[in-house]
CSV table of C-alpha atoms in Angstrom, one decimal:
chain,number,residue,atom,x,y,z
A,381,MET,CA,-8.3,18.4,-0.5
A,382,GLU,CA,-8.3,15.8,2.2
A,383,LYS,CA,-5.0,13.6,3.0
A,384,TYR,CA,-7.3,10.7,3.2
A,385,ARG,CA,-10.3,9.5,1.1
A,386,ILE,CA,-12.2,7.2,0.0
A,387,ASP,CA,-12.9,7.9,-3.9
A,388,GLU,CA,-15.5,7.3,-6.9
A,389,GLN,CA,-14.1,3.2,-7.1
A,390,GLN,CA,-14.1,2.9,-3.4
A,391,TYR,CA,-10.2,2.9,-2.8
A,392,PHE,CA,-8.8,4.3,0.1
A,393,VAL,CA,-6.8,6.7,-1.5
A,394,ILE,CA,-3.8,8.5,0.7
A,395,GLU,CA,-2.2,12.1,-0.7
A,396,GLN,CA,1.1,12.5,0.0
A,397,PHE,CA,1.4,9.2,1.3
A,398,ASP,CA,5.3,9.9,2.0
A,399,GLN,CA,4.7,12.8,4.1
A,400,ALA,CA,1.4,11.5,5.5
A,401,LYS,CA,1.9,11.0,10.1
A,402,THR,CA,1.7,6.9,10.2
A,403,PHE,CA,-0.9,5.4,11.6
A,404,SER,CA,-2.5,1.5,11.9
A,405,SER,CA,-5.5,-0.3,12.5
A,406,PHE,CA,-6.8,-3.8,12.8
A,407,LEU,CA,-9.0,-5.5,10.4
A,408,PRO,CA,-11.4,-7.4,11.6
A,409,GLY,CA,-13.2,-11.3,10.3
A,410,LEU,CA,-11.4,-11.7,7.2
A,411,ALA,CA,-12.5,-14.7,5.1
A,412,GLY,CA,-13.3,-16.3,2.4
A,413,LEU,CA,-16.2,-17.9,1.7
A,414,TYR,CA,-16.2,-20.7,3.4
A,415,GLY,CA,-12.7,-19.4,5.7
A,416,ILE,CA,-12.0,-19.2,8.8
A,417,PRO,CA,-12.2,-15.7,9.8
A,418,ILE,CA,-8.9,-14.2,10.3
A,419,TRP,CA,-7.7,-10.7,11.9
A,420,SER,CA,-5.1,-8.7,10.5
A,421,PHE,CA,-2.8,-5.8,11.9
A,422,TYR,CA,-2.1,-3.2,9.0
A,423,VAL,CA,0.5,0.2,9.2
A,424,ASN,CA,0.4,2.8,6.3
A,425,ARG,CA,4.1,2.6,5.5
A,426,GLY,CA,6.4,0.1,3.8
A,427,GLN,CA,4.4,-3.5,2.5
A,428,ALA,CA,1.7,-2.3,5.1
A,429,MET,CA,0.2,-5.7,5.9
A,430,VAL,CA,2.2,-6.8,9.7
A,431,SER,CA,0.4,-9.3,10.7
A,432,PHE,CA,-2.3,-11.9,11.4
A,433,GLY,CA,-3.7,-15.0,13.0
A,434,VAL,CA,-7.2,-16.5,13.3
A,435,GLN,CA,-7.5,-16.2,17.4
A,436,ASP,CA,-5.9,-13.4,18.7
A,437,LYS,CA,-2.4,-11.3,18.5
A,438,ASN,CA,-0.7,-14.1,21.5
A,439,HIS,CA,-1.9,-16.2,18.3
A,440,ALA,CA,-0.7,-14.4,15.4
A,441,ILE,CA,0.3,-16.1,12.7
A,442,THR,CA,3.0,-14.1,11.6
A,443,GLU,CA,4.9,-12.5,15.1
A,444,PHE,CA,2.8,-9.6,16.4
A,445,PHE,CA,4.6,-5.9,17.0
A,446,PRO,CA,3.4,-3.0,18.2
A,447,ALA,CA,3.0,-0.4,16.2
A,448,ASN,CA,6.0,1.4,17.3
A,449,GLN,CA,8.0,-1.2,16.4
A,450,ALA,CA,5.8,-2.4,13.2
A,451,TYR,CA,6.3,0.8,11.5
A,452,GLN,CA,10.3,-0.1,11.4
A,453,ARG,CA,9.6,-3.7,10.5
A,454,VAL,CA,7.5,-4.0,8.0
A,455,SER,CA,9.2,-2.8,5.2
A,456,MET,CA,12.0,-5.6,5.7
A,457,ASN,CA,9.0,-8.4,7.8
A,458,GLY,CA,5.8,-7.1,5.6
A,459,PHE,CA,4.6,-8.4,2.7
A,460,ARG,CA,2.5,-7.5,-0.3
A,461,THR,CA,-0.8,-8.2,-0.2
A,462,PHE,CA,-3.5,-8.6,-3.1
A,463,VAL,CA,-6.8,-9.5,-3.2
A,464,LYS,CA,-9.3,-10.5,-5.4
A,465,LEU,CA,-12.7,-9.4,-6.1
A,466,THR,CA,-14.4,-10.9,-8.5
A,467,GLY,CA,-18.0,-9.2,-9.9
A,468,GLU,CA,-20.4,-8.5,-12.4
A,469,GLN,CA,-17.5,-6.8,-14.6
A,470,GLY,CA,-14.6,-10.1,-14.2
A,471,ALA,CA,-11.9,-10.6,-11.5
A,472,THR,CA,-10.4,-7.4,-10.1
A,473,ILE,CA,-6.7,-7.9,-8.7
A,474,PHE,CA,-5.5,-5.2,-5.8
A,475,GLU,CA,-2.2,-5.0,-4.6
């Protein structure tokens, strides 16, 4: 079985999360229906979401840290992320 996969419900799954190698990436251009696009920086440790902003990393809403510092800080400085999706079967909240 692969360690990283997208399951049949389109969830990103990490097998043996506590033993997985660390990784980080950006989610560009997230916005609501009439919102201003924002970027976000996440890692697969702690609370996941490390920083976000509307222009670039020099104009972050929450302080931007490079990956090597973010891995250490995310459990104390990160924040929980909730996403609400509305579809044909009603609203679903993902944490």
